[in-house]
mmCIF file of C-alpha atoms in Angstrom:
data_model
loop_
_atom_site.group_PDB
_atom_site.id
_atom_site.type_symbol
_atom_site.label_atom_id
_atom_site.label_comp_id
_atom_site.label_asym_id
_atom_site.label_seq_id
_atom_site.Cartn_x
_atom_site.Cartn_y
_atom_site.Cartn_z
ATOM 1 C CA MET A 18 1.856 -1.047 -19.923
ATOM 2 C CA LEU A 19 0.210 -3.482 -19.689
ATOM 3 C CA ASP A 20 -1.395 -5.451 -22.695
ATOM 4 C CA VAL A 21 -5.041 -5.327 -21.849
ATOM 5 C CA ASN A 22 -5.983 -6.690 -25.109
ATOM 6 C CA GLY A 23 -4.093 -9.338 -24.605
ATOM 7 C CA THR A 24 -5.540 -10.582 -21.499
ATOM 8 C CA ARG A 25 -9.025 -9.930 -23.407
ATOM 9 C CA GLU A 26 -7.980 -12.689 -26.210
ATOM 10 C CA ALA A 27 -6.071 -15.394 -23.963
ATOM 11 C CA HIS A 28 -9.608 -14.946 -21.763
ATOM 12 C CA LEU A 29 -11.527 -14.973 -25.187
ATOM 13 C CA GLN A 30 -9.570 -18.054 -26.470
ATOM 14 C CA ALA A 31 -9.872 -20.215 -22.388
ATOM 15 C CA PHE A 32 -13.566 -19.322 -21.818
ATOM 16 C CA GLN A 33 -15.167 -18.726 -25.853
ATOM 17 C CA GLN A 34 -16.511 -15.581 -24.094
ATOM 18 C CA ALA A 35 -15.909 -11.457 -24.430
ATOM 19 C CA PRO A 36 -15.333 -10.612 -20.786
ATOM 20 C CA ALA A 37 -15.238 -7.605 -19.412
ATOM 21 C CA LEU A 38 -12.298 -5.754 -18.296
ATOM 22 C CA PHE A 39 -11.507 -4.023 -14.996
ATOM 23 C CA SER A 40 -7.999 -2.535 -13.597
ATOM 24 C CA ALA A 41 -6.954 -1.822 -10.162
ATOM 25 C CA PRO A 42 -3.021 -0.231 -9.195
ATOM 26 C CA GLY A 43 -0.811 -0.437 -7.177
ATOM 27 C CA ARG A 44 0.630 1.782 -4.515
ATOM 28 C CA VAL A 45 3.625 3.295 -2.744
ATOM 29 C CA ASN A 46 3.377 5.225 0.700
ATOM 30 C CA ILE A 47 4.447 9.285 0.230
ATOM 31 C CA ILE A 48 4.654 10.115 3.903
ATOM 32 C CA GLY A 49 3.376 8.880 6.771
ATOM 33 C CA GLU A 50 4.801 5.031 8.704
ATOM 34 C CA HIS A 51 3.458 3.347 11.753
ATOM 35 C CA THR A 52 0.737 6.076 11.942
ATOM 36 C CA ASP A 53 -1.897 3.608 10.851
ATOM 37 C CA TYR A 54 -2.533 1.282 13.809
ATOM 38 C CA ALA A 55 -2.104 4.577 15.646
ATOM 39 C CA GLU A 56 -5.336 5.505 14.056
ATOM 40 C CA GLY A 57 -3.810 8.075 11.725
ATOM 41 C CA PHE A 58 -2.787 9.481 8.781
ATOM 42 C CA VAL A 59 -1.603 8.384 5.865
ATOM 43 C CA MET A 60 -0.369 9.617 2.044
ATOM 44 C CA PRO A 61 0.440 7.300 -0.390
ATOM 45 C CA ALA A 62 0.193 7.496 -3.891
ATOM 46 C CA ALA A 63 -2.059 5.051 -6.393
ATOM 47 C CA ILE A 64 0.482 3.840 -9.309
ATOM 48 C CA ASP A 65 0.754 3.177 -12.353
ATOM 49 C CA PHE A 66 0.619 -0.621 -12.083
ATOM 50 C CA GLU A 67 -1.647 -2.404 -12.253
ATOM 51 C CA THR A 68 -3.397 -5.480 -11.787
ATOM 52 C CA ILE A 69 -6.250 -6.398 -14.589
ATOM 53 C CA ALA A 70 -9.349 -8.565 -13.853
ATOM 54 C CA ALA A 71 -11.289 -10.044 -17.710
ATOM 55 C CA ILE A 72 -14.462 -11.492 -16.251
ATOM 56 C CA SER A 73 -17.190 -13.641 -17.381
ATOM 57 C CA PRO A 74 -20.508 -15.468 -16.446
ATOM 58 C CA ARG A 75 -20.336 -19.130 -16.398
ATOM 59 C CA THR A 76 -23.474 -21.435 -16.757
ATOM 60 C CA ASP A 77 -22.380 -24.391 -15.217
ATOM 61 C CA GLY A 78 -22.491 -23.120 -11.612
ATOM 62 C CA GLN A 79 -18.250 -22.676 -11.624
ATOM 63 C CA VAL A 80 -15.247 -20.936 -10.564
ATOM 64 C CA VAL A 81 -12.536 -20.895 -12.752
ATOM 65 C CA ILE A 82 -10.014 -18.372 -11.897
ATOM 66 C CA ALA A 83 -7.178 -17.738 -14.704
ATOM 67 C CA SER A 84 -3.008 -16.415 -13.204
ATOM 68 C CA GLN A 85 -1.379 -15.240 -16.541
ATOM 69 C CA ASN A 86 1.636 -14.611 -14.274
ATOM 70 C CA PHE A 87 1.733 -18.114 -12.715
ATOM 71 C CA ASN A 88 0.322 -19.690 -15.718
ATOM 72 C CA GLU A 89 -2.416 -21.738 -14.259
ATOM 73 C CA THR A 90 -5.771 -22.270 -13.877
ATOM 74 C CA VAL A 91 -7.492 -23.544 -10.161
ATOM 75 C CA THR A 92 -11.116 -24.346 -10.678
ATOM 76 C CA HIS A 93 -13.351 -24.833 -7.517
ATOM 77 C CA SER A 94 -17.367 -25.360 -7.536
ATOM 78 C CA LEU A 95 -19.249 -22.319 -6.687
ATOM 79 C CA GLN A 96 -21.271 -24.969 -4.255
ATOM 80 C CA GLN A 97 -17.938 -25.908 -2.237
ATOM 81 C CA LEU A 98 -15.546 -23.289 -2.002
ATOM 82 C CA PRO A 99 -12.834 -23.567 -0.251
ATOM 83 C CA GLU A 100 -13.336 -22.335 3.345
ATOM 84 C CA LYS A 101 -9.699 -21.509 4.536
ATOM 85 C CA ALA A 102 -6.384 -19.958 2.631
ATOM 86 C CA ARG A 103 -3.790 -22.757 1.617
ATOM 87 C CA HIS A 104 -1.043 -20.338 0.788
ATOM 88 C CA HIS A 105 -1.258 -20.230 -2.687
ATOM 89 C CA TRP A 106 -2.276 -17.221 -4.899
ATOM 90 C CA SER A 107 -5.699 -18.286 -5.826
ATOM 91 C CA ASP A 108 -6.207 -17.461 -1.881
ATOM 92 C CA TYR A 109 -6.873 -13.921 -2.748
ATOM 93 C CA PRO A 110 -9.876 -13.388 -5.510
ATOM 94 C CA LEU A 111 -11.544 -16.540 -3.778
ATOM 95 C CA GLY A 112 -10.891 -14.508 -0.278
ATOM 96 C CA VAL A 113 -12.610 -11.555 -1.720
ATOM 97 C CA LEU A 114 -15.365 -13.777 -3.255
ATOM 98 C CA TRP A 115 -15.334 -15.251 0.560
ATOM 99 C CA ALA A 116 -16.394 -11.884 1.666
ATOM 100 C CA LEU A 117 -18.855 -10.745 -0.753
ATOM 101 C CA ARG A 118 -21.063 -14.114 0.471
ATOM 102 C CA GLU A 119 -20.391 -13.103 3.711
ATOM 103 C CA LYS A 120 -22.226 -9.913 2.945
ATOM 104 C CA GLY A 121 -24.706 -11.895 1.461
ATOM 105 C CA ILE A 122 -24.259 -10.504 -1.799
ATOM 106 C CA ASP A 123 -24.421 -13.851 -4.025
ATOM 107 C CA VAL A 124 -21.946 -13.984 -7.146
ATOM 108 C CA PRO A 125 -22.876 -16.354 -9.865
ATOM 109 C CA ALA A 126 -20.625 -18.666 -11.518
ATOM 110 C CA PHE A 127 -18.464 -16.905 -13.523
ATOM 111 C CA SER A 128 -14.460 -17.689 -15.504
ATOM 112 C CA LEU A 129 -12.026 -14.757 -14.605
ATOM 113 C CA THR A 130 -8.828 -14.131 -15.564
ATOM 114 C CA LEU A 131 -6.417 -11.839 -14.104
ATOM 115 C CA LYS A 132 -2.259 -10.399 -15.423
ATOM 116 C CA GLY A 133 -0.255 -7.600 -13.538
ATOM 117 C CA ASP A 134 2.327 -5.827 -13.420
ATOM 118 C CA VAL A 135 2.828 -5.216 -9.908
ATOM 119 C CA PRO A 136 6.084 -6.150 -9.145
ATOM 120 C CA LEU A 137 6.182 -8.624 -6.229
ATOM 121 C CA GLY A 138 8.175 -8.697 -3.137
ATOM 122 C CA ALA A 139 8.401 -4.674 -3.210
ATOM 123 C CA GLY A 140 5.767 -3.368 -0.954
ATOM 124 C CA LEU A 141 4.231 -2.126 -3.562
ATOM 125 C CA SER A 142 0.850 -3.616 -2.677
ATOM 126 C CA SER A 143 0.595 -6.401 -5.275
ATOM 127 C CA SER A 144 -2.785 -8.963 -3.387
ATOM 128 C CA ALA A 145 -4.497 -5.161 -2.980
ATOM 129 C CA SER A 146 -4.307 -4.792 -6.483
ATOM 130 C CA VAL A 147 -5.768 -8.152 -7.011
ATOM 131 C CA GLU A 148 -8.518 -7.968 -4.381
ATOM 132 C CA VAL A 149 -9.751 -4.673 -5.747
ATOM 133 C CA ALA A 150 -9.331 -5.620 -9.322
ATOM 134 C CA THR A 151 -10.947 -8.666 -8.461
ATOM 135 C CA ILE A 152 -14.062 -7.109 -6.367
ATOM 136 C CA SER A 153 -15.152 -5.010 -9.258
ATOM 137 C CA ALA A 154 -15.381 -7.306 -12.012
ATOM 138 C CA LEU A 155 -17.115 -9.157 -9.318
ATOM 139 C CA LEU A 156 -19.884 -6.493 -8.468
ATOM 140 C CA SER A 157 -20.019 -6.426 -12.336
ATOM 141 C CA LEU A 158 -21.910 -9.943 -12.365
ATOM 142 C CA THR A 159 -24.367 -9.057 -9.251
ATOM 143 C CA GLY A 160 -26.065 -5.640 -11.436
ATOM 144 C CA LYS A 161 -24.493 -4.054 -7.134
ATOM 145 C CA GLU A 162 -22.898 -1.085 -6.433
ATOM 146 C CA ILE A 163 -20.416 -0.766 -3.292
ATOM 147 C CA PRO A 164 -19.288 2.520 -2.464
ATOM 148 C CA LEU A 165 -15.527 2.745 -3.076
ATOM 149 C CA PRO A 166 -14.311 3.434 1.087
ATOM 150 C CA GLU A 167 -17.042 -0.292 1.624
ATOM 151 C CA MET A 168 -15.182 -2.140 -0.861
ATOM 152 C CA ALA A 169 -11.488 -0.885 0.335
ATOM 153 C CA GLN A 170 -12.461 -2.819 3.787
ATOM 154 C CA LEU A 171 -14.523 -6.000 2.620
ATOM 155 C CA CYS A 172 -11.234 -6.309 0.447
ATOM 156 C CA ARG A 173 -9.130 -5.968 3.903
ATOM 157 C CA ARG A 174 -11.212 -8.184 5.043
ATOM 158 C CA ALA A 175 -10.151 -10.972 2.968
ATOM 159 C CA GLU A 176 -7.358 -10.188 3.683
ATOM 160 C CA ASN A 177 -7.438 -10.501 7.168
ATOM 161 C CA VAL A 178 -9.577 -13.073 8.131
ATOM 162 C CA TYR A 179 -9.795 -15.053 4.587
ATOM 163 C CA VAL A 180 -5.924 -14.709 3.554
ATOM 164 C CA GLY A 181 -5.036 -13.996 6.740
ATOM 165 C CA ALA A 182 -2.008 -11.373 6.013
ATOM 166 C CA SER A 183 -2.522 -8.493 9.415
ATOM 167 C CA THR A 184 -2.500 -5.412 7.150
ATOM 168 C CA GLY A 185 -4.813 -2.300 7.858
ATOM 169 C CA ILE A 186 -6.732 -0.684 5.208
ATOM 170 C CA MET A 187 -4.271 1.917 3.062
ATOM 171 C CA ASP A 188 -3.436 -0.223 0.854
ATOM 172 C CA GLN A 189 -7.380 -0.839 -0.325
ATOM 173 C CA PHE A 190 -8.215 2.490 -0.023
ATOM 174 C CA ILE A 191 -5.808 3.839 -2.295
ATOM 175 C CA ALA A 192 -6.303 1.235 -5.124
ATOM 176 C CA CYS A 193 -9.986 2.243 -4.816
ATOM 177 C CA CYS A 194 -9.836 5.819 -4.474
ATOM 178 C CA GLY A 195 -6.469 7.044 -5.507
ATOM 179 C CA LYS A 196 -6.430 9.472 -8.546
ATOM 180 C CA GLU A 197 -4.363 10.698 -10.923
ATOM 181 C CA ASN A 198 -1.172 13.165 -10.297
ATOM 182 C CA HIS A 199 -2.466 13.292 -6.307
ATOM 183 C CA ALA A 200 -1.882 11.566 -3.297
ATOM 184 C CA LEU A 201 -4.455 10.715 -1.080
ATOM 185 C CA LEU A 202 -4.513 11.643 3.157
ATOM 186 C CA LEU A 203 -6.418 8.881 4.688
ATOM 187 C CA ASP A 204 -7.290 9.709 8.567
ATOM 188 C CA CYS A 205 -7.198 5.701 9.475
ATOM 189 C CA ARG A 206 -9.886 5.864 12.131
ATOM 190 C CA SER A 207 -13.111 7.879 10.220
ATOM 191 C CA LEU A 208 -11.613 7.398 6.822
ATOM 192 C CA ASP A 209 -12.314 10.006 6.008
ATOM 193 C CA TYR A 210 -10.153 11.463 2.931
ATOM 194 C CA LYS A 211 -8.605 14.191 1.216
ATOM 195 C CA LEU A 212 -7.053 14.562 -2.409
ATOM 196 C CA ALA A 213 -3.382 16.409 -2.883
ATOM 197 C CA PRO A 214 -2.202 17.536 -5.926
ATOM 198 C CA ILE A 215 0.964 16.006 -7.572
ATOM 199 C CA PRO A 216 1.638 18.494 -10.415
ATOM 200 C CA ALA A 217 2.257 16.064 -13.398
ATOM 201 C CA ASN A 218 5.619 17.377 -14.428
ATOM 202 C CA ILE A 219 6.680 14.948 -11.007
ATOM 203 C CA ALA A 220 8.135 11.636 -11.481
ATOM 204 C CA ILE A 221 7.416 9.012 -8.368
ATOM 205 C CA VAL A 222 10.783 7.059 -8.476
ATOM 206 C CA ILE A 223 10.662 3.762 -6.520
ATOM 207 C CA SER A 224 14.484 1.845 -5.914
ATOM 208 C CA ASN A 225 14.072 -1.824 -4.304
ATOM 209 C CA THR A 226 17.366 -1.796 -1.387
ATOM 210 C CA MET A 227 17.067 -5.727 -2.522
ATOM 211 C CA VAL A 228 17.119 -6.316 1.486
ATOM 212 C CA LYS A 229 14.573 -7.792 3.151
ATOM 213 C CA HIS A 230 16.444 -8.638 6.988
ATOM 214 C CA SER A 231 15.266 -12.301 8.083
ATOM 215 C CA HIS A 232 14.353 -10.012 11.600
ATOM 216 C CA ALA A 233 12.351 -7.962 10.288
ATOM 217 C CA GLY A 234 9.008 -9.502 11.739
ATOM 218 C CA GLY A 235 10.864 -10.148 14.362
ATOM 219 C CA GLU A 236 11.957 -6.038 14.542
ATOM 220 C CA TYR A 237 8.121 -5.425 13.883
ATOM 221 C CA ASN A 238 6.314 -7.513 17.399
ATOM 222 C CA THR A 239 8.518 -5.796 19.135
ATOM 223 C CA ARG A 240 7.902 -1.750 18.162
ATOM 224 C CA ARG A 241 4.211 -2.633 17.717
ATOM 225 C CA ALA A 242 4.440 -3.252 21.511
ATOM 226 C CA GLU A 243 6.341 -1.108 21.953
ATOM 227 C CA VAL A 244 4.632 1.926 20.758
ATOM 228 C CA GLU A 245 1.356 0.129 22.962
ATOM 229 C CA GLU A 246 3.230 0.822 25.911
ATOM 230 C CA GLY A 247 3.677 4.420 24.869
ATOM 231 C CA THR A 248 0.145 4.851 24.623
ATOM 232 C CA ARG A 249 -0.799 3.448 28.503
ATOM 233 C CA ILE A 250 1.942 5.286 29.836
ATOM 234 C CA LEU A 251 0.533 8.753 28.023
ATOM 235 C CA HIS A 252 -3.969 7.508 28.706
ATOM 236 C CA ALA A 253 -2.787 6.993 32.534
ATOM 237 C CA HIS A 254 -2.770 11.140 32.479
ATOM 238 C CA ARG A 255 -5.067 11.450 29.310
ATOM 239 C CA PRO A 256 -7.229 9.330 29.170
ATOM 240 C CA GLU A 257 -8.464 10.533 26.699
ATOM 241 C CA ILE A 258 -5.660 9.253 24.404
ATOM 242 C CA LYS A 259 -6.732 5.573 23.324
ATOM 243 C CA PHE A 260 -4.177 6.297 20.157
ATOM 244 C CA LEU A 261 -0.677 7.580 19.287
ATOM 245 C CA ARG A 262 -3.334 9.585 16.760
ATOM 246 C CA ASP A 263 -5.103 11.455 19.744
ATOM 247 C CA ALA A 264 -1.798 12.593 21.649
ATOM 248 C CA THR A 265 0.721 15.984 20.753
ATOM 249 C CA VAL A 266 3.998 16.835 21.203
ATOM 250 C CA ASP A 267 3.456 18.525 24.500
ATOM 251 C CA ASP A 268 2.357 14.789 25.507
ATOM 252 C CA LEU A 269 5.472 13.590 25.484
ATOM 253 C CA ALA A 270 7.359 16.967 26.856
ATOM 254 C CA LYS A 271 4.894 16.060 29.656
ATOM 255 C CA TRP A 272 5.128 12.170 30.720
ATOM 256 C CA GLY A 273 7.829 10.986 28.030
ATOM 257 C CA SER A 274 10.292 11.253 31.190
ATOM 258 C CA GLU A 275 8.129 7.831 32.423
ATOM 259 C CA MET A 276 9.534 5.572 29.333
ATOM 260 C CA PRO A 277 11.846 3.655 28.403
ATOM 261 C CA PRO A 278 14.362 5.463 26.102
ATOM 262 C CA ASP A 279 12.774 3.090 23.019
ATOM 263 C CA VAL A 280 9.030 3.611 23.755
ATOM 264 C CA LEU A 281 10.149 6.651 24.146
ATOM 265 C CA LYS A 282 11.690 6.948 20.775
ATOM 266 C CA ARG A 283 8.832 4.699 19.145
ATOM 267 C CA THR A 284 6.366 6.806 20.406
ATOM 268 C CA ARG A 285 7.501 10.547 19.307
ATOM 269 C CA HIS A 286 8.523 8.929 15.492
ATOM 270 C CA VAL A 287 4.225 8.064 15.402
ATOM 271 C CA ILE A 288 3.708 11.442 17.101
ATOM 272 C CA THR A 289 5.424 13.453 14.835
ATOM 273 C CA GLU A 290 5.055 11.135 11.906
ATOM 274 C CA ASP A 291 0.902 11.477 11.931
ATOM 275 C CA ASP A 292 1.873 16.487 12.182
ATOM 276 C CA ARG A 293 4.192 15.869 9.279
ATOM 277 C CA THR A 294 1.945 13.637 7.294
ATOM 278 C CA VAL A 295 -0.504 16.389 7.726
ATOM 279 C CA ALA A 296 1.687 18.843 6.924
ATOM 280 C CA ALA A 297 2.776 17.371 3.465
ATOM 281 C CA ALA A 298 -0.160 17.077 2.272
ATOM 282 C CA ALA A 299 -1.385 20.864 2.756
ATOM 283 C CA ALA A 300 2.767 21.156 1.147
ATOM 284 C CA LEU A 301 0.855 19.862 -1.946
ATOM 285 C CA GLU A 302 -1.995 21.257 -2.006
ATOM 286 C CA ALA A 303 -0.511 24.857 -1.561
ATOM 287 C CA GLY A 304 2.218 23.855 -4.070
ATOM 288 C CA ASP A 305 4.613 23.932 -1.542
ATOM 289 C CA LEU A 306 7.148 21.315 -3.040
ATOM 290 C CA LYS A 307 9.787 22.720 -0.446
ATOM 291 C CA THR A 308 8.451 21.432 2.359
ATOM 292 C CA LEU A 309 6.933 18.766 1.021
ATOM 293 C CA GLY A 310 10.815 17.248 0.672
ATOM 294 C CA ARG A 311 11.684 18.931 3.799
ATOM 295 C CA LEU A 312 9.061 16.582 5.462
ATOM 296 C CA MET A 313 9.907 13.545 3.998
ATOM 297 C CA TYR A 314 13.675 13.709 4.657
ATOM 298 C CA GLU A 315 13.092 14.570 8.186
ATOM 299 C CA ALA A 316 10.295 11.571 8.087
ATOM 300 C CA HIS A 317 12.862 9.531 6.959
ATOM 301 C CA ALA A 318 15.278 10.562 9.490
ATOM 302 C CA SER A 319 12.734 10.070 12.407
ATOM 303 C CA TYR A 320 11.993 6.549 10.990
ATOM 304 C CA ARG A 321 15.778 5.627 10.874
ATOM 305 C CA ASP A 322 16.499 7.485 14.050
ATOM 306 C CA ASP A 323 13.365 6.884 16.482
ATOM 307 C CA PHE A 324 11.077 4.114 14.957
ATOM 308 C CA GLU A 325 15.305 2.157 13.807
ATOM 309 C CA GLY A 326 13.885 0.395 11.834
ATOM 310 C CA SER A 327 15.767 2.010 8.450
ATOM 311 C CA CYS A 328 18.959 -0.211 7.656
ATOM 312 C CA PRO A 329 22.116 1.252 6.342
ATOM 313 C CA GLU A 330 21.584 0.230 2.135
ATOM 314 C CA ALA A 331 18.055 2.430 2.866
ATOM 315 C CA ASP A 332 20.039 5.273 4.261
ATOM 316 C CA ILE A 333 22.694 5.083 1.368
ATOM 317 C CA LEU A 334 20.018 5.169 -1.144
ATOM 318 C CA VAL A 335 18.321 8.429 0.078
ATOM 319 C CA ASP A 336 21.283 10.396 0.747
ATOM 320 C CA LEU A 337 22.701 9.524 -2.973
ATOM 321 C CA ALA A 338 19.081 10.905 -3.821
ATOM 322 C CA SER A 339 19.768 13.895 -2.003
ATOM 323 C CA LYS A 340 22.746 14.576 -4.323
ATOM 324 C CA GLU A 341 20.646 14.775 -7.323
ATOM 325 C CA ALA A 342 19.673 17.222 -9.393
ATOM 326 C CA GLY A 343 15.496 17.783 -9.827
ATOM 327 C CA VAL A 344 15.256 16.312 -6.369
ATOM 328 C CA ILE A 345 12.000 17.127 -4.000
ATOM 329 C CA GLY A 346 12.356 14.387 -1.610
ATOM 330 C CA ALA A 347 13.170 11.415 -0.622
ATOM 331 C CA ARG A 348 12.684 8.130 2.005
ATOM 332 C CA LEU A 349 12.702 4.829 3.213
ATOM 333 C CA THR A 350 8.840 3.565 2.656
ATOM 334 C CA GLY A 351 6.560 0.506 4.251
ATOM 335 C CA GLY A 352 6.671 -1.842 6.893
ATOM 336 C CA GLY A 353 11.044 -1.094 6.679
ATOM 337 C CA PHE A 354 13.631 -2.986 7.597
ATOM 338 C CA GLY A 355 14.913 -3.573 4.299
ATOM 339 C CA GLY A 356 12.009 -2.895 1.071
ATOM 340 C CA CYS A 357 12.312 0.525 -0.847
ATOM 341 C CA THR A 358 12.571 3.839 -0.802
ATOM 342 C CA VAL A 359 10.411 6.675 -2.368
ATOM 343 C CA ASN A 360 11.765 9.672 -4.380
ATOM 344 C CA LEU A 361 9.362 12.396 -6.083
ATOM 345 C CA VAL A 362 12.080 14.140 -9.257
ATOM 346 C CA GLU A 363 11.259 16.774 -11.267
ATOM 347 C CA GLU A 364 10.256 14.676 -14.588
ATOM 348 C CA ALA A 365 13.384 16.452 -16.342
ATOM 349 C CA HIS A 366 15.061 15.244 -14.546
ATOM 350 C CA ALA A 367 14.336 11.742 -13.359
ATOM 351 C CA THR A 368 16.117 10.145 -16.597
ATOM 352 C CA THR A 369 19.723 10.712 -14.967
ATOM 353 C CA PHE A 370 18.643 10.924 -11.363
ATOM 354 C CA ILE A 371 17.905 7.316 -11.817
ATOM 355 C CA GLU A 372 21.191 6.338 -14.235
ATOM 356 C CA ASN A 373 23.383 7.859 -11.274
ATOM 357 C CA LEU A 374 21.003 6.574 -8.342
ATOM 358 C CA ARG A 375 22.305 3.031 -9.849
ATOM 359 C CA LYS A 376 25.606 3.137 -10.087
ATOM 360 C CA GLY A 377 25.674 5.130 -6.948
ATOM 361 C CA TYR A 378 24.308 2.213 -5.458
ATOM 362 C CA HIS A 379 26.092 -0.426 -6.739
ATOM 363 C CA ALA A 380 29.488 1.390 -5.946
ATOM 364 C CA ALA A 381 28.192 1.497 -2.119
ATOM 365 C CA THR A 382 27.079 -2.016 -1.500
ATOM 366 C CA GLY A 383 27.386 -3.915 -4.874
ATOM 367 C CA ILE A 384 23.679 -4.661 -4.850
ATOM 368 C CA SER A 385 21.597 -3.323 -8.711
ATOM 369 C CA ALA A 386 18.663 -2.550 -7.699
ATOM 370 C CA ASP A 387 15.401 -2.820 -9.341
ATOM 371 C CA ILE A 388 14.240 1.059 -9.831
ATOM 372 C CA TYR A 389 11.037 2.066 -10.849
ATOM 373 C CA ARG A 390 9.859 5.462 -12.670
ATOM 374 C CA CYS A 391 5.880 6.178 -11.951
ATOM 375 C CA HIS A 392 3.663 8.644 -11.764
ATOM 376 C CA ALA A 393 0.629 8.418 -10.120
ATOM 377 C CA SER A 394 -2.050 7.466 -11.096
ATOM 378 C CA ASP A 395 -6.496 6.520 -11.162
ATOM 379 C CA GLY A 396 -7.847 4.347 -8.897
ATOM 380 C CA VAL A 397 -10.217 0.716 -9.972
ATOM 381 C CA HIS A 398 -11.737 1.106 -13.155
ATOM 382 C CA ARG A 399 -13.251 -0.628 -15.555
ATOM 383 C CA ILE A 400 -11.880 -0.394 -18.683
ATOM 384 C CA ALA A 401 -13.590 0.948 -21.739
ATOM 385 C CA GLU A 402 -14.036 -2.228 -24.363
#
């Protein structure tokens, strides 16, 4: 847990004003990988790692943003803000300010202090956490309120257009709309969502393979192209198929023979992953953890065999996890080709699970994994005085 009072005091000392404080979480995707750009379904959960944003108004026309993590402060005139990102941590809060101004919301001069404990480089969406904490803080100075889904869209626009990172809506959406002890089933087409309960005695354990393959970017682009080719082939037979969200396993049975082998596999992964994600939410609602676990393992197998987006290290982690007591399910999460696995574990077994997973992974690979024990948490909120 972050030291909220420490951030409050640091802001007060630096800027001689007591701040309002806001918190936004990181996230992990429980199931639903590479379905977002097919306008399909994803099911993330907010986690209890967070970014705190402390804010107070200024009277000198300046924007001053301090990062406690980087021990650095940037200052700009409100009338001369950077027009584009400069590959610096401040791009994310400045991008949110840009997005609000582009929408016609005038934000007055301010001092902003940021502090986060979302692990960097672990695929737990530290950037969206910063963006969502920042937009809530900035809006508090304007007297305006924006619905949470619209806040998520503005933060995504900040990251896509200002920062220049191509991301979907999931990260910002769950940081805005997450709820304690719940996952969130998000329809990436309509942005309709519903919450699915995760029992309070279930820990979310995230294990970092510590691997990031150098070819991941190129492989990702290849996968996207293959998914689009599969969509085009199905669209030729059923014009209403604009994205794989609109396709079914029956469509694949009828026309999959027209696809090159790799295209068929990628297309099958996306179509079946959509089905698994909706079924996983239904399993949570019904309290059917056995079915949820089976769907997670099936999702990993599809990611590994059809999407071919796993790696040996992730496969080892999932295999090790599956043999431990109290484990409901495990799979590779995130963009693939390295990164983290997500494990749902009964709280009573979580400590032993983590110890055994760490030892087993090191014995198998020689790699010491970073392992994070989390719980499903609330989305963005103001921190009480």
